[in-house]
PDB file of C-alpha atoms in Angstrom:
ATOM      1  CA  MET A   1      -5.089  20.703  24.298  1.00 33.00           C
ATOM      2  CA  SER A   2      -6.089  20.634  20.662  1.00 37.00           C
ATOM      3  CA  GLY A   3      -4.079  17.720  19.370  1.00 41.00           C
ATOM      4  CA  VAL A   4      -2.428  15.158  21.561  1.00 40.00           C
ATOM      5  CA  GLY A   5      -5.461  13.772  23.285  1.00 37.00           C
ATOM      6  CA  SER A   6      -7.146  13.089  19.967  1.00 36.00           C
ATOM      7  CA  GLY A   7      -4.425  10.732  18.787  1.00 41.00           C
ATOM      8  CA  ASP A   8      -2.141  10.690  15.793  1.00 45.00           C
ATOM      9  CA  VAL A   9      -3.826  11.123  12.437  1.00 38.00           C
ATOM     10  CA  GLY A  10      -0.995   9.234  10.777  1.00 39.00           C
ATOM     11  CA  ASP A  11      -1.302   5.851  12.408  1.00 46.00           C
ATOM     12  CA  SER A  12      -4.684   4.484  11.405  1.00 35.00           C
ATOM     13  CA  SER A  13      -2.936   1.769   9.376  1.00 34.00           C
ATOM     14  CA  GLY A  14       0.225   1.493  11.405  1.00 36.00           C
ATOM     15  CA  GLY A  15      -0.351  -1.457  13.678  1.00 34.00           C
ATOM     16  CA  GLY A  16      -2.515  -0.368  16.567  1.00 36.00           C
ATOM     17  CA  HIS A  17      -2.670   2.418  19.110  1.00 49.00           C
ATOM     18  CA  GLY A  18       0.013   3.806  21.354  1.00 89.00           C
ATOM     19  CA  VAL A  19       3.585   4.921  20.851  1.00 97.00           C
ATOM     20  CA  ARG A  20       6.024   2.780  18.892  1.00 98.00           C
ATOM     21  CA  THR A  21       9.767   3.373  19.043  1.00 98.00           C
ATOM     22  CA  GLY A  22      12.486   2.875  16.466  1.00 98.00           C
ATOM     23  CA  PHE A  23      15.701   4.356  15.152  1.00 98.00           C
ATOM     24  CA  VAL A  24      17.027   6.183  12.118  1.00 98.00           C
ATOM     25  CA  THR A  25      19.492   3.862  10.396  1.00 98.00           C
ATOM     26  CA  GLN A  26      22.962   5.104   9.473  1.00 96.00           C
ATOM     27  CA  THR A  27      23.168   3.013   6.303  1.00 97.00           C
ATOM     28  CA  HIS A  28      23.991   5.771   3.832  1.00 96.00           C
ATOM     29  CA  THR A  29      27.768   5.514   4.333  1.00 96.00           C
ATOM     30  CA  GLY A  30      27.860   1.771   3.730  1.00 97.00           C
ATOM     31  CA  ASP A  31      29.449   1.130   7.142  1.00 97.00           C
ATOM     32  CA  VAL A  32      26.222  -0.572   8.222  1.00 97.00           C
ATOM     33  CA  SER A  33      24.132  -2.538   5.736  1.00 98.00           C
ATOM     34  CA  TRP A  34      20.366  -2.284   5.617  1.00 98.00           C
ATOM     35  CA  ARG A  35      20.173  -5.958   6.597  1.00 98.00           C
ATOM     36  CA  GLU A  36      22.392  -5.463   9.647  1.00 98.00           C
ATOM     37  CA  ALA A  37      20.426  -2.386  10.698  1.00 98.00           C
ATOM     38  CA  ILE A  38      17.111  -4.229  10.525  1.00 98.00           C
ATOM     39  CA  GLU A  39      18.412  -7.321  12.295  1.00 98.00           C
ATOM     40  CA  GLU A  40      20.113  -5.347  15.068  1.00 98.00           C
ATOM     41  CA  GLY A  41      17.039  -3.165  15.486  1.00 98.00           C
ATOM     42  CA  ALA A  42      14.937  -6.274  15.997  1.00 98.00           C
ATOM     43  CA  ASN A  43      17.513  -7.656  18.457  1.00 98.00           C
ATOM     44  CA  LEU A  44      17.148  -4.460  20.492  1.00 98.00           C
ATOM     45  CA  ASN A  45      13.350  -4.834  20.484  1.00 98.00           C
ATOM     46  CA  PHE A  46      12.681  -1.690  18.508  1.00 98.00           C
ATOM     47  CA  ASP A  47       9.250  -1.635  16.879  1.00 98.00           C
ATOM     48  CA  PHE A  48      10.583  -0.269  13.603  1.00 98.00           C
ATOM     49  CA  ALA A  49      13.669   0.763  11.662  1.00 98.00           C
ATOM     50  CA  GLU A  50      13.704   4.060   9.736  1.00 98.00           C
ATOM     51  CA  LEU A  51      15.756   3.257   6.647  1.00 98.00           C
ATOM     52  CA  TYR A  52      17.755   6.145   5.215  1.00 98.00           C
ATOM     53  CA  MET A  53      17.242   6.086   1.433  1.00 98.00           C
ATOM     54  CA  ASP A  54      20.444   7.763   0.326  1.00 98.00           C
ATOM     55  CA  GLY A  55      24.070   6.949  -0.425  1.00 98.00           C
ATOM     56  CA  ALA A  56      24.691   3.227  -0.087  1.00 98.00           C
ATOM     57  CA  THR A  57      20.950   2.651   0.437  1.00 98.00           C
ATOM     58  CA  GLU A  58      19.452   4.970  -2.148  1.00 98.00           C
ATOM     59  CA  ARG A  59      16.506   3.425  -3.933  1.00 98.00           C
ATOM     60  CA  THR A  60      18.296   1.883  -6.948  1.00 98.00           C
ATOM     61  CA  LYS A  61      20.634   0.012  -4.592  1.00 98.00           C
ATOM     62  CA  LEU A  62      17.772  -1.596  -2.668  1.00 98.00           C
ATOM     63  CA  ASP A  63      15.872  -4.779  -3.473  1.00 98.00           C
ATOM     64  CA  PRO A  64      12.431  -3.961  -2.043  1.00 98.00           C
ATOM     65  CA  GLU A  65      11.322  -7.592  -1.863  1.00 98.00           C
ATOM     66  CA  ALA A  66      14.493  -8.577  -0.006  1.00 98.00           C
ATOM     67  CA  VAL A  67      14.143  -5.707   2.459  1.00 98.00           C
ATOM     68  CA  ARG A  68      10.509  -6.538   3.078  1.00 98.00           C
ATOM     69  CA  SER A  69      11.297 -10.224   3.532  1.00 98.00           C
ATOM     70  CA  VAL A  70      14.003  -9.553   6.119  1.00 98.00           C
ATOM     71  CA  ALA A  71      11.818  -7.070   8.015  1.00 98.00           C
ATOM     72  CA  ASP A  72       8.903  -9.512   8.021  1.00 98.00           C
ATOM     73  CA  GLY A  73      11.183 -12.307   9.182  1.00 98.00           C
ATOM     74  CA  GLU A  74      12.486 -10.155  12.035  1.00 98.00           C
ATOM     75  CA  ASP A  75       8.940  -8.982  12.885  1.00 98.00           C
ATOM     76  CA  ILE A  76       9.951  -5.318  12.711  1.00 98.00           C
ATOM     77  CA  ASP A  77       8.130  -2.496  10.923  1.00 98.00           C
ATOM     78  CA  LEU A  78       9.706  -0.092   8.436  1.00 98.00           C
ATOM     79  CA  LEU A  79       9.721   3.648   7.931  1.00 98.00           C
ATOM     80  CA  VAL A  80      11.976   5.494   5.491  1.00 98.00           C
ATOM     81  CA  HIS A  81      13.829   8.795   5.416  1.00 98.00           C
ATOM     82  CA  LEU A  82      13.652  10.236   1.909  1.00 98.00           C
ATOM     83  CA  PRO A  83      16.838  11.659   0.318  1.00 98.00           C
ATOM     84  CA  PHE A  84      17.503  15.385   0.540  1.00 97.00           C
ATOM     85  CA  VAL A  85      21.163  16.285  -0.007  1.00 95.00           C
ATOM     86  CA  ASP A  86      20.997  16.589  -3.805  1.00 97.00           C
ATOM     87  CA  VAL A  87      17.268  16.910  -4.521  1.00 97.00           C
ATOM     88  CA  GLU A  88      15.574  20.241  -5.174  1.00 98.00           C
ATOM     89  CA  ILE A  89      11.805  19.855  -4.850  1.00 98.00           C
ATOM     90  CA  GLY A  90      11.434  23.622  -4.352  1.00 98.00           C
ATOM     91  CA  SER A  91      13.814  24.869  -7.002  1.00 98.00           C
ATOM     92  CA  PRO A  92      12.666  27.958  -8.926  1.00 98.00           C
ATOM     93  CA  ARG A  93      13.916  26.138 -12.046  1.00 98.00           C
ATOM     94  CA  GLU A  94      11.007  24.059 -13.304  1.00 98.00           C
ATOM     95  CA  GLY A  95      13.011  21.219 -14.836  1.00 98.00           C
ATOM     96  CA  ILE A  96      15.077  20.702 -11.696  1.00 98.00           C
ATOM     97  CA  ARG A  97      12.156  20.708  -9.288  1.00 98.00           C
ATOM     98  CA  GLU A  98      10.055  18.423 -11.495  1.00 98.00           C
ATOM     99  CA  ALA A  99      12.873  15.886 -11.787  1.00 98.00           C
ATOM    100  CA  SER A 100      13.420  16.041  -8.037  1.00 98.00           C
ATOM    101  CA  ARG A 101       9.741  15.436  -7.317  1.00 98.00           C
ATOM    102  CA  GLU A 102       9.720  12.483  -9.679  1.00 98.00           C
ATOM    103  CA  GLU A 103      12.726  11.046  -7.823  1.00 98.00           C
ATOM    104  CA  GLN A 104      10.921  11.424  -4.510  1.00 99.00           C
ATOM    105  CA  LYS A 105       7.868   9.703  -5.979  1.00 99.00           C
ATOM    106  CA  ALA A 106      10.063   6.822  -7.133  1.00 99.00           C
ATOM    107  CA  CYS A 107      11.436   6.600  -3.596  1.00 99.00           C
ATOM    108  CA  ILE A 108       7.906   6.530  -2.176  1.00 99.00           C
ATOM    109  CA  GLU A 109       7.020   3.713  -4.578  1.00 99.00           C
ATOM    110  CA  THR A 110      10.103   1.805  -3.402  1.00 98.00           C
ATOM    111  CA  ALA A 111       9.125   2.469   0.216  1.00 99.00           C
ATOM    112  CA  ALA A 112       5.645   1.090  -0.461  1.00 98.00           C
ATOM    113  CA  ALA A 113       7.115  -2.014  -2.092  1.00 98.00           C
ATOM    114  CA  MET A 114       9.245  -2.557   1.030  1.00 98.00           C
ATOM    115  CA  GLY A 115       6.160  -2.246   3.235  1.00 98.00           C
ATOM    116  CA  ALA A 116       7.172   1.071   4.819  1.00 98.00           C
ATOM    117  CA  GLU A 117       4.315   2.981   6.396  1.00 98.00           C
ATOM    118  CA  LYS A 118       5.814   6.491   6.673  1.00 98.00           C
ATOM    119  CA  ALA A 119       8.350   8.584   4.774  1.00 99.00           C
ATOM    120  CA  VAL A 120      10.180  11.514   6.344  1.00 99.00           C
ATOM    121  CA  LEU A 121      10.511  14.461   3.945  1.00 99.00           C
ATOM    122  CA  HIS A 122      12.834  17.483   4.049  1.00 98.00           C
ATOM    123  CA  ALA A 123      10.924  20.300   2.352  1.00 98.00           C
ATOM    124  CA  SER A 124      14.002  22.381   1.632  1.00 96.00           C
ATOM    125  CA  SER A 125      15.951  24.035  -1.153  1.00 97.00           C
ATOM    126  CA  HIS A 126      19.454  25.276  -1.802  1.00 96.00           C
ATOM    127  CA  ALA A 127      17.972  28.223  -3.725  1.00 97.00           C
ATOM    128  CA  THR A 128      18.770  30.929  -1.177  1.00 96.00           C
ATOM    129  CA  PRO A 129      19.502  34.681  -1.055  1.00 96.00           C
ATOM    130  CA  PRO A 130      20.839  36.748  -2.610  1.00 96.00           C
ATOM    131  CA  GLU A 131      19.973  34.931  -5.835  1.00 97.00           C
ATOM    132  CA  TRP A 132      16.567  33.669  -4.687  1.00 98.00           C
ATOM    133  CA  THR A 133      14.144  34.994  -2.099  1.00 97.00           C
ATOM    134  CA  ARG A 134      11.871  33.080   0.232  1.00 96.00           C
ATOM    135  CA  GLU A 135       8.965  34.223  -1.924  1.00 97.00           C
ATOM    136  CA  ASP A 136      10.601  32.561  -4.943  1.00 97.00           C
ATOM    137  CA  VAL A 137      10.945  29.210  -3.197  1.00 98.00           C
ATOM    138  CA  GLU A 138       8.241  28.729  -0.586  1.00 98.00           C
ATOM    139  CA  PRO A 139       5.270  28.337  -2.978  1.00 98.00           C
ATOM    140  CA  HIS A 140       7.135  25.592  -4.851  1.00 98.00           C
ATOM    141  CA  LEU A 141       7.925  23.784  -1.595  1.00 98.00           C
ATOM    142  CA  LEU A 142       4.301  23.928  -0.459  1.00 98.00           C
ATOM    143  CA  ALA A 143       3.164  22.631  -3.854  1.00 98.00           C
ATOM    144  CA  ALA A 144       5.700  19.802  -3.602  1.00 98.00           C
ATOM    145  CA  ILE A 145       4.462  18.867  -0.129  1.00 98.00           C
ATOM    146  CA  ARG A 146       0.878  18.677  -1.393  1.00 98.00           C
ATOM    147  CA  GLU A 147       1.901  16.654  -4.444  1.00 98.00           C
ATOM    148  CA  LEU A 148       4.074  14.165  -2.553  1.00 99.00           C
ATOM    149  CA  ASP A 149       1.592  13.841   0.299  1.00 99.00           C
ATOM    150  CA  ALA A 150      -1.174  12.923  -2.154  1.00 98.00           C
ATOM    151  CA  PHE A 151       1.144  10.514  -3.978  1.00 99.00           C
ATOM    152  CA  GLY A 152       2.111   8.877  -0.702  1.00 99.00           C
ATOM    153  CA  GLU A 153      -1.525   8.475   0.280  1.00 98.00           C
ATOM    154  CA  GLU A 154      -2.215   6.713  -3.025  1.00 98.00           C
ATOM    155  CA  HIS A 155       0.557   4.236  -2.211  1.00 98.00           C
ATOM    156  CA  GLY A 156      -0.210   3.714   1.470  1.00 98.00           C
ATOM    157  CA  VAL A 157       2.811   5.697   2.693  1.00 98.00           C
ATOM    158  CA  LYS A 158       2.272   8.687   4.976  1.00 98.00           C
ATOM    159  CA  VAL A 159       4.589  11.573   4.132  1.00 98.00           C
ATOM    160  CA  CYS A 160       5.788  13.367   7.289  1.00 99.00           C
ATOM    161  CA  VAL A 161       7.464  16.747   6.741  1.00 99.00           C
ATOM    162  CA  GLU A 162      10.377  17.402   9.096  1.00 99.00           C
ATOM    163  CA  ASN A 163      11.192  20.747  10.720  1.00 98.00           C
ATOM    164  CA  LEU A 164      14.695  21.799   9.665  1.00 98.00           C
ATOM    165  CA  PRO A 165      17.381  23.771  11.537  1.00 98.00           C
ATOM    166  CA  GLY A 166      17.569  27.378  10.452  1.00 96.00           C
ATOM    167  CA  ILE A 167      16.211  26.850   6.917  1.00 96.00           C
ATOM    168  CA  LEU A 168      12.806  26.354   5.357  1.00 96.00           C
ATOM    169  CA  PHE A 169      10.828  24.914   6.911  1.00 97.00           C
ATOM    170  CA  THR A 170      11.794  25.549  10.532  1.00 98.00           C
ATOM    171  CA  VAL A 171       9.503  24.634  13.388  1.00 98.00           C
ATOM    172  CA  HIS A 172       8.318  28.257  13.396  1.00 98.00           C
ATOM    173  CA  ASP A 173       7.131  27.978   9.776  1.00 97.00           C
ATOM    174  CA  PHE A 174       4.841  25.013  10.257  1.00 98.00           C
ATOM    175  CA  ASP A 175       1.662  27.023  10.778  1.00 98.00           C
ATOM    176  CA  ARG A 176       1.732  27.619   7.028  1.00 98.00           C
ATOM    177  CA  ILE A 177       2.261  23.917   6.276  1.00 98.00           C
ATOM    178  CA  PHE A 178      -0.579  23.021   8.624  1.00 98.00           C
ATOM    179  CA  ALA A 179      -2.844  25.610   6.998  1.00 98.00           C
ATOM    180  CA  GLU A 180      -2.012  25.000   3.342  1.00 98.00           C
ATOM    181  CA  THR A 181      -1.388  21.244   3.181  1.00 98.00           C
ATOM    182  CA  ASN A 182      -2.795  18.059   4.683  1.00 98.00           C
ATOM    183  CA  ALA A 183       0.648  16.606   5.350  1.00 98.00           C
ATOM    184  CA  ALA A 184       1.687  15.222   8.703  1.00 98.00           C
ATOM    185  CA  MET A 185       4.779  16.403  10.547  1.00 99.00           C
ATOM    186  CA  THR A 186       8.005  14.843  11.768  1.00 99.00           C
ATOM    187  CA  PHE A 187       9.024  16.847  14.841  1.00 98.00           C
ATOM    188  CA  ASP A 188      12.811  16.868  15.334  1.00 98.00           C
ATOM    189  CA  THR A 189      13.896  17.884  18.831  1.00 98.00           C
ATOM    190  CA  GLY A 190      17.448  18.854  17.890  1.00 98.00           C
ATOM    191  CA  HIS A 191      16.317  21.008  14.993  1.00 98.00           C
ATOM    192  CA  ALA A 192      13.760  22.685  17.259  1.00 98.00           C
ATOM    193  CA  ARG A 193      16.538  23.506  19.754  1.00 98.00           C
ATOM    194  CA  VAL A 194      18.623  25.105  17.007  1.00 98.00           C
ATOM    195  CA  ASP A 195      15.638  27.362  16.355  1.00 98.00           C
ATOM    196  CA  GLY A 196      15.302  28.464  19.950  1.00 98.00           C
ATOM    197  CA  MET A 197      12.978  25.950  21.566  1.00 98.00           C
ATOM    198  CA  ASP A 198      13.641  24.573  25.038  1.00 98.00           C
ATOM    199  CA  ALA A 199      11.968  21.498  26.512  1.00 98.00           C
ATOM    200  CA  GLU A 200       8.958  23.499  27.723  1.00 98.00           C
ATOM    201  CA  ASP A 201       8.484  25.002  24.258  1.00 98.00           C
ATOM    202  CA  MET A 202       8.590  21.513  22.738  1.00 98.00           C
ATOM    203  CA  GLU A 203       6.008  20.310  25.222  1.00 98.00           C
ATOM    204  CA  SER A 204       3.718  23.183  24.255  1.00 98.00           C
ATOM    205  CA  PHE A 205       4.211  22.598  20.526  1.00 98.00           C
ATOM    206  CA  LEU A 206       3.491  18.861  20.818  1.00 98.00           C
ATOM    207  CA  THR A 207       0.407  19.615  22.888  1.00 98.00           C
ATOM    208  CA  GLU A 208      -0.932  22.167  20.433  1.00 98.00           C
ATOM    209  CA  HIS A 209      -0.165  20.279  17.218  1.00 98.00           C
ATOM    210  CA  GLY A 210      -0.289  16.636  18.249  1.00 98.00           C
ATOM    211  CA  ASP A 211      -3.090  15.908  15.795  1.00 97.00           C
ATOM    212  CA  ARG A 212      -0.750  16.792  12.907  1.00 98.00           C
ATOM    213  CA  ILE A 213       2.438  15.243  14.286  1.00 98.00           C
ATOM    214  CA  SER A 214       2.755  11.626  13.215  1.00 98.00           C
ATOM    215  CA  HIS A 215       6.436  11.039  13.876  1.00 98.00           C
ATOM    216  CA  ILE A 216       9.154  12.374  16.197  1.00 98.00           C
ATOM    217  CA  HIS A 217      12.943  12.363  15.889  1.00 98.00           C
ATOM    218  CA  VAL A 218      14.646  12.413  19.272  1.00 98.00           C
ATOM    219  CA  ASN A 219      17.862  14.176  18.327  1.00 97.00           C
ATOM    220  CA  ASP A 220      19.768  14.811  21.553  1.00 97.00           C
ATOM    221  CA  ALA A 221      22.574  17.365  21.829  1.00 96.00           C
ATOM    222  CA  ARG A 222      24.736  19.107  24.394  1.00 96.00           C
ATOM    223  CA  GLY A 223      23.431  22.487  23.320  1.00 95.00           C
ATOM    224  CA  PRO A 224      21.321  24.155  20.607  1.00 96.00           C
ATOM    225  CA  SER A 225      22.904  22.161  17.775  1.00 92.00           C
ATOM    226  CA  ASP A 226      22.088  19.367  15.345  1.00 96.00           C
ATOM    227  CA  GLU A 227      24.407  16.940  17.126  1.00 96.00           C
ATOM    228  CA  HIS A 228      22.700  13.520  17.332  1.00 97.00           C
ATOM    229  CA  VAL A 229      24.557  12.223  20.381  1.00 97.00           C
ATOM    230  CA  PRO A 230      23.228   9.066  22.065  1.00 98.00           C
ATOM    231  CA  THR A 231      19.851   9.748  23.624  1.00 98.00           C
ATOM    232  CA  GLY A 232      20.256  10.782  27.241  1.00 96.00           C
ATOM    233  CA  SER A 233      23.882  11.861  26.854  1.00 97.00           C
ATOM    234  CA  GLY A 234      22.915  15.381  25.821  1.00 97.00           C
ATOM    235  CA  THR A 235      21.180  18.093  27.804  1.00 98.00           C
ATOM    236  CA  LEU A 236      17.641  17.831  26.430  1.00 97.00           C
ATOM    237  CA  ASP A 237      15.072  17.379  29.210  1.00 97.00           C
ATOM    238  CA  LEU A 238      13.331  14.455  27.533  1.00 97.00           C
ATOM    239  CA  GLU A 239      10.747  13.904  30.247  1.00 97.00           C
ATOM    240  CA  THR A 240       9.478  17.450  29.889  1.00 98.00           C
ATOM    241  CA  ALA A 241       9.725  17.665  26.092  1.00 98.00           C
ATOM    242  CA  LEU A 242       7.907  14.369  25.556  1.00 98.00           C
ATOM    243  CA  ALA A 243       5.297  14.769  28.293  1.00 98.00           C
ATOM    244  CA  PRO A 244       2.446  15.084  25.738  1.00 97.00           C
ATOM    245  CA  VAL A 245       3.549  11.810  24.142  1.00 97.00           C
ATOM    246  CA  ARG A 246       2.704  10.080  27.423  1.00 96.00           C
ATOM    247  CA  ASP A 247      -0.725  11.689  27.450  1.00 95.00           C
ATOM    248  CA  GLY A 248      -2.669   9.678  24.908  1.00 92.00           C
ATOM    249  CA  TRP A 249      -0.760  10.480  21.707  1.00 96.00           C
ATOM    250  CA  SER A 250      -0.233   7.578  19.311  1.00 95.00           C
ATOM    251  CA  GLY A 251       2.541   7.735  16.787  1.00 98.00           C
ATOM    252  CA  THR A 252       6.133   6.756  16.126  1.00 98.00           C
ATOM    253  CA  VAL A 253       9.306   8.006  17.806  1.00 98.00           C
ATOM    254  CA  SER A 254      12.805   7.461  16.375  1.00 98.00           C
ATOM    255  CA  VAL A 255      16.049   7.927  18.208  1.00 98.00           C
ATOM    256  CA  GLU A 256      18.435   9.573  15.762  1.00 98.00           C
ATOM    257  CA  VAL A 257      21.968   8.743  16.823  1.00 98.00           C
ATOM    258  CA  TYR A 258      25.063   9.262  14.684  1.00 97.00           C
ATOM    259  CA  SER A 259      26.891   6.047  15.548  1.00 96.00           C
ATOM    260  CA  PHE A 260      27.665   2.708  13.967  1.00 95.00           C
ATOM    261  CA  ASP A 261      27.945   1.072  17.394  1.00 96.00           C
ATOM    262  CA  PHE A 262      24.687  -0.600  18.349  1.00 97.00           C
ATOM    263  CA  ASP A 263      25.590  -0.438  22.049  1.00 98.00           C
ATOM    264  CA  TYR A 264      24.803   3.286  21.872  1.00 98.00           C
ATOM    265  CA  LEU A 265      21.477   2.497  20.250  1.00 98.00           C
ATOM    266  CA  GLU A 266      20.684   0.056  23.052  1.00 98.00           C
ATOM    267  CA  LEU A 267      21.436   2.761  25.617  1.00 98.00           C
ATOM    268  CA  SER A 268      19.404   5.287  23.626  1.00 98.00           C
ATOM    269  CA  LYS A 269      16.400   2.967  23.538  1.00 98.00           C
ATOM    270  CA  ARG A 270      16.598   2.462  27.300  1.00 98.00           C
ATOM    271  CA  LYS A 271      16.765   6.213  27.920  1.00 98.00           C
ATOM    272  CA  LEU A 272      13.840   6.837  25.555  1.00 98.00           C
ATOM    273  CA  ASP A 273      11.779   4.085  27.167  1.00 97.00           C
ATOM    274  CA  GLU A 274      12.400   5.665  30.562  1.00 97.00           C
ATOM    275  CA  ALA A 275      11.238   9.059  29.290  1.00 96.00           C
ATOM    276  CA  LEU A 276       8.095   7.511  27.813  1.00 95.00           C
TER     277      LEU A 276
END
């Protein structure tokens, strides 16, 4: 075991040892406000809310002082999920990628002002074959990871790169991220399933790379898909997949459930707590 027993490198400033649980907010559509998400998360005794910084809650629509005040008042921590749908941090076109990186930096600054401790990053690009090869894009993505990771460190926000389903960077590409950057990882269970991992494979990956994994998305599904059903209602063997988390790892774990009904989040928290 090279990683898990040594603890999470990402949590030295995150409020103590051990595993903390939270949820990815579904605020981007506007159906749930950031205030409601934070308040309901606190009511459900989550340790943190992972605020999605896109759509209705993209950075220019947030008042960082107000968000921080509500979170402090509810005694709940904050993480953020950086935007990804329309940003191109790995674009082969210099002007586009530079503007996208500047936008992500502005989001990290907003996250810091809100008191968020981690920021989930999709290191991805829509520049794909046949127009663009992996060799055209991957160096720019790695450079962006290094740049944003360093910027986050300057602002007290740990950038955690998420494995993506079927596109750069998948869970099978992370050896290069681990070797060529200092960034931490967000391990997404649903995305890992899309790319061929079963619960035993996840257990092995978490065991081997626990020292670089700071954050986990529990994304349950009924098969190898990016489905985000309520935790426990899919077919992921959570107890097996998360076994290393119970073995001395300290970090953060979000349930990622596509629902505006907080009853499903309550059930998801209970199922996650049982697995942990």
